[in-house]
Tab-separated table of C-alpha atoms in Angstrom:
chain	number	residue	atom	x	y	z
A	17	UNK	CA	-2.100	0.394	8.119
A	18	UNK	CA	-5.515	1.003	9.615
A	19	UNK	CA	-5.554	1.357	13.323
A	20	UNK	CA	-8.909	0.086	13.436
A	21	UNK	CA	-7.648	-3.619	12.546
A	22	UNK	CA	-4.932	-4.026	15.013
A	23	UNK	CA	-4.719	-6.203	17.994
A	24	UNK	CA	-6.075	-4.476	21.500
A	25	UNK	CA	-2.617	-4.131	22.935
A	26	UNK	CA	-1.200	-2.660	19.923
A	27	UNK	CA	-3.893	-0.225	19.563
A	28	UNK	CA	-3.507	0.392	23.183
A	29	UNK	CA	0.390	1.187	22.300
A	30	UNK	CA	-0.069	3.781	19.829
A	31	UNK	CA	-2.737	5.286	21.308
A	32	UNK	CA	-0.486	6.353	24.737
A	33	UNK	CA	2.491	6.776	22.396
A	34	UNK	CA	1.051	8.903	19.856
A	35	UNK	CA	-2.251	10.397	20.767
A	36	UNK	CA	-1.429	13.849	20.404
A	37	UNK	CA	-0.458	13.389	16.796
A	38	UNK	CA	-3.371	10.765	15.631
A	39	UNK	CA	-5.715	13.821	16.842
A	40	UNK	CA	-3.479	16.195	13.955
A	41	UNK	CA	-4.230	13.763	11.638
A	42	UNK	CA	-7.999	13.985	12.283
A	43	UNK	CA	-7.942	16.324	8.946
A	44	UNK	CA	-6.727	13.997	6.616
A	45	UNK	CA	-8.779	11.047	7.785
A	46	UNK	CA	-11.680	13.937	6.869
A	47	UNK	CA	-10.225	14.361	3.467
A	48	UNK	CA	-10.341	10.808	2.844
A	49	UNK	CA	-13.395	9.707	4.356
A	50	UNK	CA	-15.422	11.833	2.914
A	51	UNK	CA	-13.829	12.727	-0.205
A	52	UNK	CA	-12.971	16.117	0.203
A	53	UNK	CA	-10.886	17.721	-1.838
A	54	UNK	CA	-9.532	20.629	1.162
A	55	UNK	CA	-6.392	21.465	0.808
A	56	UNK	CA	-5.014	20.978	4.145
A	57	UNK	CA	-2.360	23.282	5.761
A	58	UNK	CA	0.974	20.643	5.625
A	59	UNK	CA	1.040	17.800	4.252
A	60	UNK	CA	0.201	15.057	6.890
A	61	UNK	CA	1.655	12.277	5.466
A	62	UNK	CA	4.979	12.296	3.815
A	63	UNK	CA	6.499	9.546	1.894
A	64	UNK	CA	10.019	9.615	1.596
A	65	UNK	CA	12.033	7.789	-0.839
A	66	UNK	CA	15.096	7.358	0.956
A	67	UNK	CA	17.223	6.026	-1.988
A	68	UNK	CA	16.405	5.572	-6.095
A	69	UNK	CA	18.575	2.644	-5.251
A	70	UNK	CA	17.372	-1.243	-5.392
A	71	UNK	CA	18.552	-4.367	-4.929
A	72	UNK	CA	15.950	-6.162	-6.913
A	73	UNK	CA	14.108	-5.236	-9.742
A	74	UNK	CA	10.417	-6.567	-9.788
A	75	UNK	CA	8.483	-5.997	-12.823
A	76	UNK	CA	5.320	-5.014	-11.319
A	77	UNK	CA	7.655	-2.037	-9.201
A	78	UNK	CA	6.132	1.568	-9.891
A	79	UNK	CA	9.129	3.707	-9.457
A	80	UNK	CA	11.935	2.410	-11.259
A	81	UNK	CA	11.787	3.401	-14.458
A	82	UNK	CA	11.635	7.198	-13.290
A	83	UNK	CA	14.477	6.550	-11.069
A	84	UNK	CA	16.487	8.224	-13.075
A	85	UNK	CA	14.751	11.718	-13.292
A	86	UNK	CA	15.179	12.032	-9.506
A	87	UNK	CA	18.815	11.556	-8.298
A	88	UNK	CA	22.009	10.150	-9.554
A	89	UNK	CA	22.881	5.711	-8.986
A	90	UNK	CA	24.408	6.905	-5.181
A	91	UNK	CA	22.594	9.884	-4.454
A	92	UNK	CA	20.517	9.691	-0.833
A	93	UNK	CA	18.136	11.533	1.949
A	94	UNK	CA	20.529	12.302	4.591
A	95	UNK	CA	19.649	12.424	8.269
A	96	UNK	CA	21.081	16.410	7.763
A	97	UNK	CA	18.846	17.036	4.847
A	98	UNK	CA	15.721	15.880	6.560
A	99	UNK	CA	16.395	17.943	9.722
A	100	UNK	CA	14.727	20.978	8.844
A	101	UNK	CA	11.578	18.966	7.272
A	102	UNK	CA	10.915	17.373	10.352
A	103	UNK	CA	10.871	20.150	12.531
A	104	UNK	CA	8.820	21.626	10.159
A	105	UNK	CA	6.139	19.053	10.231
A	106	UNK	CA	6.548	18.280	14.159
A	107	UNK	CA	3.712	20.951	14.687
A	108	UNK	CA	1.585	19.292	11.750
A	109	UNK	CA	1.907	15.819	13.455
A	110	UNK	CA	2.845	14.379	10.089
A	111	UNK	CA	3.377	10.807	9.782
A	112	UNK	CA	6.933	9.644	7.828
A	113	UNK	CA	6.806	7.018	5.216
A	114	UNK	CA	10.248	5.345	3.866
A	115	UNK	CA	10.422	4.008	0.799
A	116	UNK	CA	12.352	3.933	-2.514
A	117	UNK	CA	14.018	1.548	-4.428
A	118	UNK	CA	15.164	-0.681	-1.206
A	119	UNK	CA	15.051	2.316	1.844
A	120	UNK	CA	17.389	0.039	3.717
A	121	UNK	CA	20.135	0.570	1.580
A	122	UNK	CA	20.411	3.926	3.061
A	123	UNK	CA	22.700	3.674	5.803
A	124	UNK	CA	20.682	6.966	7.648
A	125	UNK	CA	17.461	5.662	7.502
A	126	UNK	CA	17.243	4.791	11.327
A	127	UNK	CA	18.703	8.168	11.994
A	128	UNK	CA	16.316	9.891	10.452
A	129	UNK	CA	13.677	7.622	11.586
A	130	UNK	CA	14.505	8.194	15.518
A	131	UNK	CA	14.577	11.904	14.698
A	132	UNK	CA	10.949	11.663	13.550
A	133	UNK	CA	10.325	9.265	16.621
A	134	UNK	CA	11.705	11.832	18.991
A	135	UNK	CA	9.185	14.194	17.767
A	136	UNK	CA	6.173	11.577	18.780
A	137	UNK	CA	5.583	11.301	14.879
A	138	UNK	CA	4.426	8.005	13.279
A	139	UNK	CA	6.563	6.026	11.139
A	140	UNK	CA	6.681	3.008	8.781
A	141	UNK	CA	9.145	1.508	6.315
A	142	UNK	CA	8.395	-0.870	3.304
A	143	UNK	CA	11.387	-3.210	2.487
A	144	UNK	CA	11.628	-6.186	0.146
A	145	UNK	CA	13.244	-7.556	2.936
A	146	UNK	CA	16.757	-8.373	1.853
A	147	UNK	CA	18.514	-6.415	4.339
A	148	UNK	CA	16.061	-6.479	7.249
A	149	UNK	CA	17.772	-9.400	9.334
A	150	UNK	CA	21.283	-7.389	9.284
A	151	UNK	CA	19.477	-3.461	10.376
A	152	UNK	CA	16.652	-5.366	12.152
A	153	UNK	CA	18.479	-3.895	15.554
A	154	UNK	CA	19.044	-0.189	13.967
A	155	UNK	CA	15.267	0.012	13.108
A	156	UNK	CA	14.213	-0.904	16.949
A	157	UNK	CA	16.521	0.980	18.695
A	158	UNK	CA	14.889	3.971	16.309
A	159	UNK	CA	11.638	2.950	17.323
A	160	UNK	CA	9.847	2.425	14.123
A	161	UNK	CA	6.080	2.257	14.129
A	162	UNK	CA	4.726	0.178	11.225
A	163	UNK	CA	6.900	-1.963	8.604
A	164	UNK	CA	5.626	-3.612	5.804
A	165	UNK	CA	7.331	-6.343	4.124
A	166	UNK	CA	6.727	-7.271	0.515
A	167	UNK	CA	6.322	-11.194	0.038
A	168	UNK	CA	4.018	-12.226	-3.215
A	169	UNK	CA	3.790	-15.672	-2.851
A	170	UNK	CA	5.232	-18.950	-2.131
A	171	UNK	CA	9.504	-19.138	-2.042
A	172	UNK	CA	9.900	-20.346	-5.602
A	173	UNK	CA	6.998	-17.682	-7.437
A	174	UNK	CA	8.346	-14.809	-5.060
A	175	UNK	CA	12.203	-15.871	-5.597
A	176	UNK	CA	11.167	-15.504	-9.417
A	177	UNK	CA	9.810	-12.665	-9.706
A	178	UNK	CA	12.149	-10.750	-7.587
A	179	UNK	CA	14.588	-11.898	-9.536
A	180	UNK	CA	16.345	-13.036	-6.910
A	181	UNK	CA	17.564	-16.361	-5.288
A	182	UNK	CA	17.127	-16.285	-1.654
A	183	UNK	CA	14.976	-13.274	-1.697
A	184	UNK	CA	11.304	-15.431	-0.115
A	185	UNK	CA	14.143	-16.810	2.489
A	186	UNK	CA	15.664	-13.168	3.602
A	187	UNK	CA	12.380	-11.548	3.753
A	188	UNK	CA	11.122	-14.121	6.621
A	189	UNK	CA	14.612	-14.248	8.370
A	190	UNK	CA	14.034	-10.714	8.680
A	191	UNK	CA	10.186	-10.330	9.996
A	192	UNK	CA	11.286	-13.036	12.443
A	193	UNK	CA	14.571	-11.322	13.541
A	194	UNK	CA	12.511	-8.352	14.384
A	195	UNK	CA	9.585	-10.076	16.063
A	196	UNK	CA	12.858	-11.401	18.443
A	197	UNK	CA	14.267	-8.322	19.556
A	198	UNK	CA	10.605	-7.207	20.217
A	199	UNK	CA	9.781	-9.625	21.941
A	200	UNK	CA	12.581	-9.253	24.422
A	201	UNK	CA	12.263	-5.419	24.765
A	202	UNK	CA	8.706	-6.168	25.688
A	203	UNK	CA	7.683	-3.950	22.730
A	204	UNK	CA	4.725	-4.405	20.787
A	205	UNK	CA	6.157	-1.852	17.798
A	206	UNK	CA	7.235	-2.006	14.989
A	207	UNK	CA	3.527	-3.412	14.200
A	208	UNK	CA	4.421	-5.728	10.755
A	209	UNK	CA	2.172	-6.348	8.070
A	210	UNK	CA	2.889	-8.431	4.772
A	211	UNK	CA	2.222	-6.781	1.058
A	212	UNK	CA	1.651	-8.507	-1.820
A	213	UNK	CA	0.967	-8.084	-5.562
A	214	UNK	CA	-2.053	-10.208	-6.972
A	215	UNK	CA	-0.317	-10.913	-10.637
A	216	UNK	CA	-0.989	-14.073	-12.921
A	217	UNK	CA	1.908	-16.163	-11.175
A	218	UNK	CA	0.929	-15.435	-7.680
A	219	UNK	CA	-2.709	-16.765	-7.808
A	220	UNK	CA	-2.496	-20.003	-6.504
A	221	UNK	CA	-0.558	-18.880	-3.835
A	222	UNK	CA	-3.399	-16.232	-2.061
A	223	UNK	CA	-4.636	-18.661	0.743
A	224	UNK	CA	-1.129	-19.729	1.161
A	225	UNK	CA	0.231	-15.852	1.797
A	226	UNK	CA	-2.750	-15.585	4.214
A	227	UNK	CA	-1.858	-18.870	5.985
A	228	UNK	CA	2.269	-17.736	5.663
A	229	UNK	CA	0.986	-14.278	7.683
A	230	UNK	CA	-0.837	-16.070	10.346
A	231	UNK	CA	1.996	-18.374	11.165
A	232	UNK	CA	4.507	-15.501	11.498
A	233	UNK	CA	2.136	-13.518	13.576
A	234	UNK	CA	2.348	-9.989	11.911
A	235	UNK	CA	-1.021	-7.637	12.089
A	236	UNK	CA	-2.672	-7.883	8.650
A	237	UNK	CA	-1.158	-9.171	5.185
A	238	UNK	CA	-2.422	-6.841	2.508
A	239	UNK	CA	-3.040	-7.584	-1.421
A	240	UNK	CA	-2.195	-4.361	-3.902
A	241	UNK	CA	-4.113	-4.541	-7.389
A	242	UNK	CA	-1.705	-4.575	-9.974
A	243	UNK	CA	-1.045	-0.652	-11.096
A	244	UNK	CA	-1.116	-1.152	-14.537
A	245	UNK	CA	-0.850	0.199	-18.403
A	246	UNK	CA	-2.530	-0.657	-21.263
A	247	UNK	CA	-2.944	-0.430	-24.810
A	248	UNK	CA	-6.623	1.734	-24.151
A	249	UNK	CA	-4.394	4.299	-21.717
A	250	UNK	CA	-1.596	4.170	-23.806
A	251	UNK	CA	-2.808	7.419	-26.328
A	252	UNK	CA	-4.020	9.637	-23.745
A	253	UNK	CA	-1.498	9.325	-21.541
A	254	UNK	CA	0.888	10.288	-24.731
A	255	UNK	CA	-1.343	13.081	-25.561
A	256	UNK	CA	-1.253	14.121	-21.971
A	257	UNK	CA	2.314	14.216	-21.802
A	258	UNK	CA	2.881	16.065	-24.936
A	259	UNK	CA	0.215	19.462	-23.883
A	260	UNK	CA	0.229	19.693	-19.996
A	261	UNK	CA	3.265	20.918	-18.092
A	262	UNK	CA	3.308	17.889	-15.644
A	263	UNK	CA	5.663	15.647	-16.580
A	264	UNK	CA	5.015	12.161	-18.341
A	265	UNK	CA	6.503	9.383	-15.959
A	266	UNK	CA	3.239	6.806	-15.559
A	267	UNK	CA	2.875	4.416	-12.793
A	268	UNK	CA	2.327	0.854	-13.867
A	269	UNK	CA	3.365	-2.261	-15.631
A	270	UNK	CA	3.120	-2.167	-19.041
A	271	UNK	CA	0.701	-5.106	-19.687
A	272	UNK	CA	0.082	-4.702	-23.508
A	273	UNK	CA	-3.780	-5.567	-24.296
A	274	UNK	CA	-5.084	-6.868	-20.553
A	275	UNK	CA	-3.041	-7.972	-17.449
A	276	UNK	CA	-5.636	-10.727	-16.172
A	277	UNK	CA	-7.888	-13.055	-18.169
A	278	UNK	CA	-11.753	-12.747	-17.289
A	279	UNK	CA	-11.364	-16.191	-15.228
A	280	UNK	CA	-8.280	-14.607	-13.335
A	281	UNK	CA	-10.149	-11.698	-12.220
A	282	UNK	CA	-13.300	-13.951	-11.359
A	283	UNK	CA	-10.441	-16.181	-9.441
A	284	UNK	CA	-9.629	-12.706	-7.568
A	285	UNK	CA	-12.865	-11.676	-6.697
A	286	UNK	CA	-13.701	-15.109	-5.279
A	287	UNK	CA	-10.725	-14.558	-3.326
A	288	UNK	CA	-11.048	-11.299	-1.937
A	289	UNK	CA	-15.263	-12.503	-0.568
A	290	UNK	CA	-14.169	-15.180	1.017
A	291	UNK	CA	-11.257	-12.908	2.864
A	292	UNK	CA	-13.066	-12.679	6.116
A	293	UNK	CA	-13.759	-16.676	6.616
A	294	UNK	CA	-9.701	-16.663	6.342
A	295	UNK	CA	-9.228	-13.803	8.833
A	296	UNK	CA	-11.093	-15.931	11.612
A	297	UNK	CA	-9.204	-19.594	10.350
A	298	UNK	CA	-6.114	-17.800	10.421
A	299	UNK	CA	-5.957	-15.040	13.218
A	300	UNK	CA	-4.852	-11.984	10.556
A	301	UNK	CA	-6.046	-9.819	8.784
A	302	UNK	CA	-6.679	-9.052	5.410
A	303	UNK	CA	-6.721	-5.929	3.676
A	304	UNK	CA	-7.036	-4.582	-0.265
A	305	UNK	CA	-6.159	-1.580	-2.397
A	306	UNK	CA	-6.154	0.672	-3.933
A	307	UNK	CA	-10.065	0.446	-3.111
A	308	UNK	CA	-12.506	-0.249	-6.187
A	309	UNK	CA	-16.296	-0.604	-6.516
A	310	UNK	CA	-15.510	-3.284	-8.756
A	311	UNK	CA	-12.840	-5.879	-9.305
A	312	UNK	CA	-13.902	-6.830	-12.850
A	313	UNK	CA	-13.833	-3.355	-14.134
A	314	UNK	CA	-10.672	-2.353	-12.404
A	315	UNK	CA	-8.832	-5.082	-14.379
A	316	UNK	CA	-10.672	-4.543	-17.362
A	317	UNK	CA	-9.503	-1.995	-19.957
A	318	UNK	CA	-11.223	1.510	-19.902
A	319	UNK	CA	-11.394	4.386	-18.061
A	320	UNK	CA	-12.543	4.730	-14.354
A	321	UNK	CA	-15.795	7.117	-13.911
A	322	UNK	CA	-15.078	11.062	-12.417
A	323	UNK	CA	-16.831	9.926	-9.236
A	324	UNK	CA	-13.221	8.391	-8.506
A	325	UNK	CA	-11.582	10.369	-5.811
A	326	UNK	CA	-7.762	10.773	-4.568
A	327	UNK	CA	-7.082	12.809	-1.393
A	328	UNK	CA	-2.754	12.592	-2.014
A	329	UNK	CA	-2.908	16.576	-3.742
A	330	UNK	CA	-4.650	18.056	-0.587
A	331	UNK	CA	-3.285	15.968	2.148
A	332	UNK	CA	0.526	14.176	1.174
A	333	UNK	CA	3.627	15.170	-0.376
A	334	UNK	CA	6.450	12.754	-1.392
A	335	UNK	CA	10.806	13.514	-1.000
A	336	UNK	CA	12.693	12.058	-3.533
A	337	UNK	CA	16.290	10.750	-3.113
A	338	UNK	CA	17.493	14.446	-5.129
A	339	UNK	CA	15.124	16.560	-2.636
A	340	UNK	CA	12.204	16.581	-4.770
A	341	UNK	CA	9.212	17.645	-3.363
A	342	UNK	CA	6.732	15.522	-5.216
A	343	UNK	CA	2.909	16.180	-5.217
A	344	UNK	CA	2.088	13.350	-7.424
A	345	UNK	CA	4.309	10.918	-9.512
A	346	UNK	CA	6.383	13.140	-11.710
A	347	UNK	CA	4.709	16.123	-10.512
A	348	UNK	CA	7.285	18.494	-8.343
A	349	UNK	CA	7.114	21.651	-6.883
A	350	UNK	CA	10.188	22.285	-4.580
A	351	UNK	CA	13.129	20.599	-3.268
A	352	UNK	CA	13.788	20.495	0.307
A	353	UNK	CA	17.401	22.224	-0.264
A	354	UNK	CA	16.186	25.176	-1.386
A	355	UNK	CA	12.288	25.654	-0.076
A	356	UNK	CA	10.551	24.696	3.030
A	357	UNK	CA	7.936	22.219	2.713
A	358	UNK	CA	5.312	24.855	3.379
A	359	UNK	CA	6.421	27.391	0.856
A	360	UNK	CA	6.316	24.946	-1.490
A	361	UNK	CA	2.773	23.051	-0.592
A	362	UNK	CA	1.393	26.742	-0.669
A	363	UNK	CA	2.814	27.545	-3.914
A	364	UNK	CA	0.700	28.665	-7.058
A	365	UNK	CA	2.683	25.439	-8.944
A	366	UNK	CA	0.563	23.729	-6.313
A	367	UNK	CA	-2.544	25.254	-6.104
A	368	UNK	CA	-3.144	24.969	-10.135
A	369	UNK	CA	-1.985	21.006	-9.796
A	370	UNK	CA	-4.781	20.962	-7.409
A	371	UNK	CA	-7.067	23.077	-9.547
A	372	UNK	CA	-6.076	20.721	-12.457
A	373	UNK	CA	-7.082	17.748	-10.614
A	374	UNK	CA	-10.196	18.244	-9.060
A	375	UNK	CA	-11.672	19.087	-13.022
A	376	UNK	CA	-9.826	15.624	-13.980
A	377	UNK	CA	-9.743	13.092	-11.291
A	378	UNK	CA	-9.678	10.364	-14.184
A	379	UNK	CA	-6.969	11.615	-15.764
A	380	UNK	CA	-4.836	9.609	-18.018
A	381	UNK	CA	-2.040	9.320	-15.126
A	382	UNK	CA	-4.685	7.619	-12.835
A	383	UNK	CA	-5.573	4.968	-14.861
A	384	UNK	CA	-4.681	2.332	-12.325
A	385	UNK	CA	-2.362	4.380	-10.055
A	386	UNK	CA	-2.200	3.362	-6.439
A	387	UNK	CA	-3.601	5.996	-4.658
A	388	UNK	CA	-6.724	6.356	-6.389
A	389	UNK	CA	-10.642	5.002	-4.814
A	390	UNK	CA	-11.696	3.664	-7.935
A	391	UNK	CA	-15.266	4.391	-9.156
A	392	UNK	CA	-16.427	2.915	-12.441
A	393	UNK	CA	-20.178	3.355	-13.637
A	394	UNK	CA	-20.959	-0.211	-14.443
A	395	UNK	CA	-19.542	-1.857	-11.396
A	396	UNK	CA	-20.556	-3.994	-8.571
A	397	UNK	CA	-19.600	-3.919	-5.082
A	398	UNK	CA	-16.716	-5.750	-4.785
C-alpha cells in the first residue's frame, strides 16, 4: 500500500512507529521510481508464503499450480525457521509480506508476525478472508501493519468464483471484526485495504466494490489486471522452458486466445478514468496494478516493449512454505535451512538471474506477471 494515500492519522501512525525503517527503505523506493536496476544489499521486501495450503481455489490464483514444487500438502514457515531471517533483515529494515495459498491457515503466522513487529519492521498479510473473524484477535495482539483482503465483487459473483458458499459473507465478518478490536484499542493499524481481480464476471460489479470499500471504511480498495496466458505466449514460454536453467512454472490464467473482448477492456478503461470522481463520492481510494501505459494493449495479445521495467531481482526475495528462497516465480537460489538470506542474494546463481534479466525484461515469463510496469510501444496513457 502506498503511504502517500492514507488518511493523516494513519500516516501520522506509521511514521512515529516506523520511521527508522521507512528511511532503509529509501533504496528500494529509488529502484522503483526510477527504474534502476541496482542491486541492493538485502532484499527489502520479503514475501513470505506462509503455507502452499488453500482453502479455496480461484481460477485467476497465480500460485497454485506450482504449489506442488515447493513443499509437501502440510508442510509450513515456522515461527523457529524464520528466526534467523528476521534478525538478519532487522538491520536492512525489510518489510514482511504473508502470503500463500490462505497464510492464515498457518497457525504461527502471528508469531512470526510479532517477531518482525518487535524488530520495528513493517508488515502486511493478504487473506481471502475465510478465517479472519476467528484469528482477527491473534493478528492485533501481533500488531500487524497492513492487511489486504481479497473481495472481487458482489456476494453471489465473488461466492462463485471462489468456489465457495459463504466466502463474500466471511471476508466482511472478518474486516469488520478487526475494525472492532481496533477501534477499542484505540489503534489505527492494521491499515485494511480491499483487492480485487477485474475478470469478465466481475465487471458490473466495479462501482459496487468501490461503494462496498467506502461503507466498511478500509484505506483504499485496489483492482489487479488479470495475470494472464495466452495462445501468442504460449511457444516462447515453452521454448524458454526447454533452453534456460530457470525453471518453467508461469504466472497466469490460462485464457486460450484473449481474456477480455475489445468492449470489456474499453468497459475497464472507462472505469479506471473515472476512478477519482468515485474516490471523492465515496471517501476511498482507488488504486491499479500492475501499472501499464496502456489498458488496451495490456489485455491484448502480444508482447510488452523492453522499456518495461521490474525492480523484484534487485530489491525482493520471496520464502516458500519448503524454505525456498525465491528470486522470481520458479526461480530459487537458497533455502533458508541451509543459507542465510545474504549468502544467497549475493550468490553468482543470483547475480547471472540478474544479468539475465536486465538483457530480457520482456521475457516470456513476464508476459502479464504481476510485478512488472508495463510498457508497450503503441500505447496510450491509461
Amino acid at each position: 500500500m502506498d503511504e502517500k494515500k492514507l488518511g493523516f492519522r494513519q500516516s501520522v501512525a506509521l511514521g512515529l512507529r516506523y520511521w527508522p525503517t521507512f528511511i532503509k527503505l529509501l533504496p528500494k523506493l529509488y529502484v522503483e521510481r526510477f527504474n534502476q536496476r541496482k542491486e541492493l544489499g538485502f532484499p527489502r521486501i520479503i514475501t513470505v508464503f506462509a503455507t502452499e495450503r488453500c482453502n479455496m481455489r480461484c481460477p485467476m490464483c497465480l500460485v497454485w499450480k506450482s504449489r506442488e514444487q515447493f513443499g509437501a500438502d502440510g508442510e509450513t514457515i515456522t515461527a523457529e525457521s524464520m528466526r534467523p531471517v528476521l534478525d538478519e533483515a532487522g538491520p536492512w529494515g525489510t518489510g514482511f509480506y504473508f502470503t500463500g495459498g490462505e497464510p492464515l491457515m498457518n497457525r504461527e503466522v502471528p508469531d512470526i508476525i510479532a517477531m518482525a513487529s518487535q524488530r520495528r519492521l513493517l508488515t502486511g498479510l493478504t487473506t481471502n478472508g475465510l478465517l479472519l473473524k476467528k484469528r482477527a484477535q491473534e493478528l492485533l495482539d501481533a500488531g500487524l501493519t497492513f492487511l489486504s483482503v481479497s473481495i472481487d465483487a458482489r456476494e453471489p459473483v465473488h461466492d462463485a468464483n471462489r468456489g465457495l458458499e459463504g466466502a463474500f459473507a466471511h471476508a466482511v465478518a472478518g474486516i469488520e471484526a478487526m475494525q472492532d478490536i481496533a477501534a477499542r484499542r484505540r489503534s489505527v493499524f492494521p491499515i485494511i485495504k480491499l483487492n480485487a481481480t477485474f475478470f469478465p464476471e466481475s465487471l458490473g460489479d466495479l462501482e459496487y466494490l468501490v461503494a462496498l470499500a467506502g461503507r466498511l471504511g478500509v484505506a483504499e480498495i485496489t483492482f489487479q489486471h488479470l495475470s494472464f496466458v495466452d495462445d501468442v505466449c504460449r511457444e516462447p514460454q515453452r521454448h524458454y522452458a526447454e533452453k534456460l536453467p530457470y525453471g518453467d512454472s508461469f504466472q497466469g490464467m490460462d485464457v486460450g486466445e484473449r481474456c477480455f473482448s475489445p468492449e470489456q477492456i474499453q468497459r475497464i478503461a472507462a472505469f479506471m478514468a473515472n476512478a477519482p470522481e468515485l474516490e471523492a463520492q465515496h471517501g476511498v481510494k482507488v488504486g491499479f496494478g500492475p501499472s501499464t501505459n496502456s489498458v488496451e494493449a495490456y489485455y491484448t495479445p502480444g508482447f510488452p516493449s523492453r522499456q518495461s521495467f521490474c525492480s523484484i531481482p534487485w530489491s525482493e526475495l520471496s520464502i516458500r512454505a519448503n524454505g525456498d528462497l525465491e528470486m522470481c516465480h520458479g526461480h530459487v537460489i537458497g533455502n533458508i535451512t541451509s543459507s542465510r538470506v545474504h549468502r544467497a542474494w549475493k550468490s553468482p546463481v543470483a547475480k547471472e538471474f540478474r544479468s539475465f534479466i536486465a538483457r530480457h525484461p520482456n521475457a516470456p515469463p513476464c508476459y502479464r506477471c504481476c510485478a512488472l510496469k508495463y510498457h508497450f510501444a503503441e500505447g496510450g496513457t491509461s
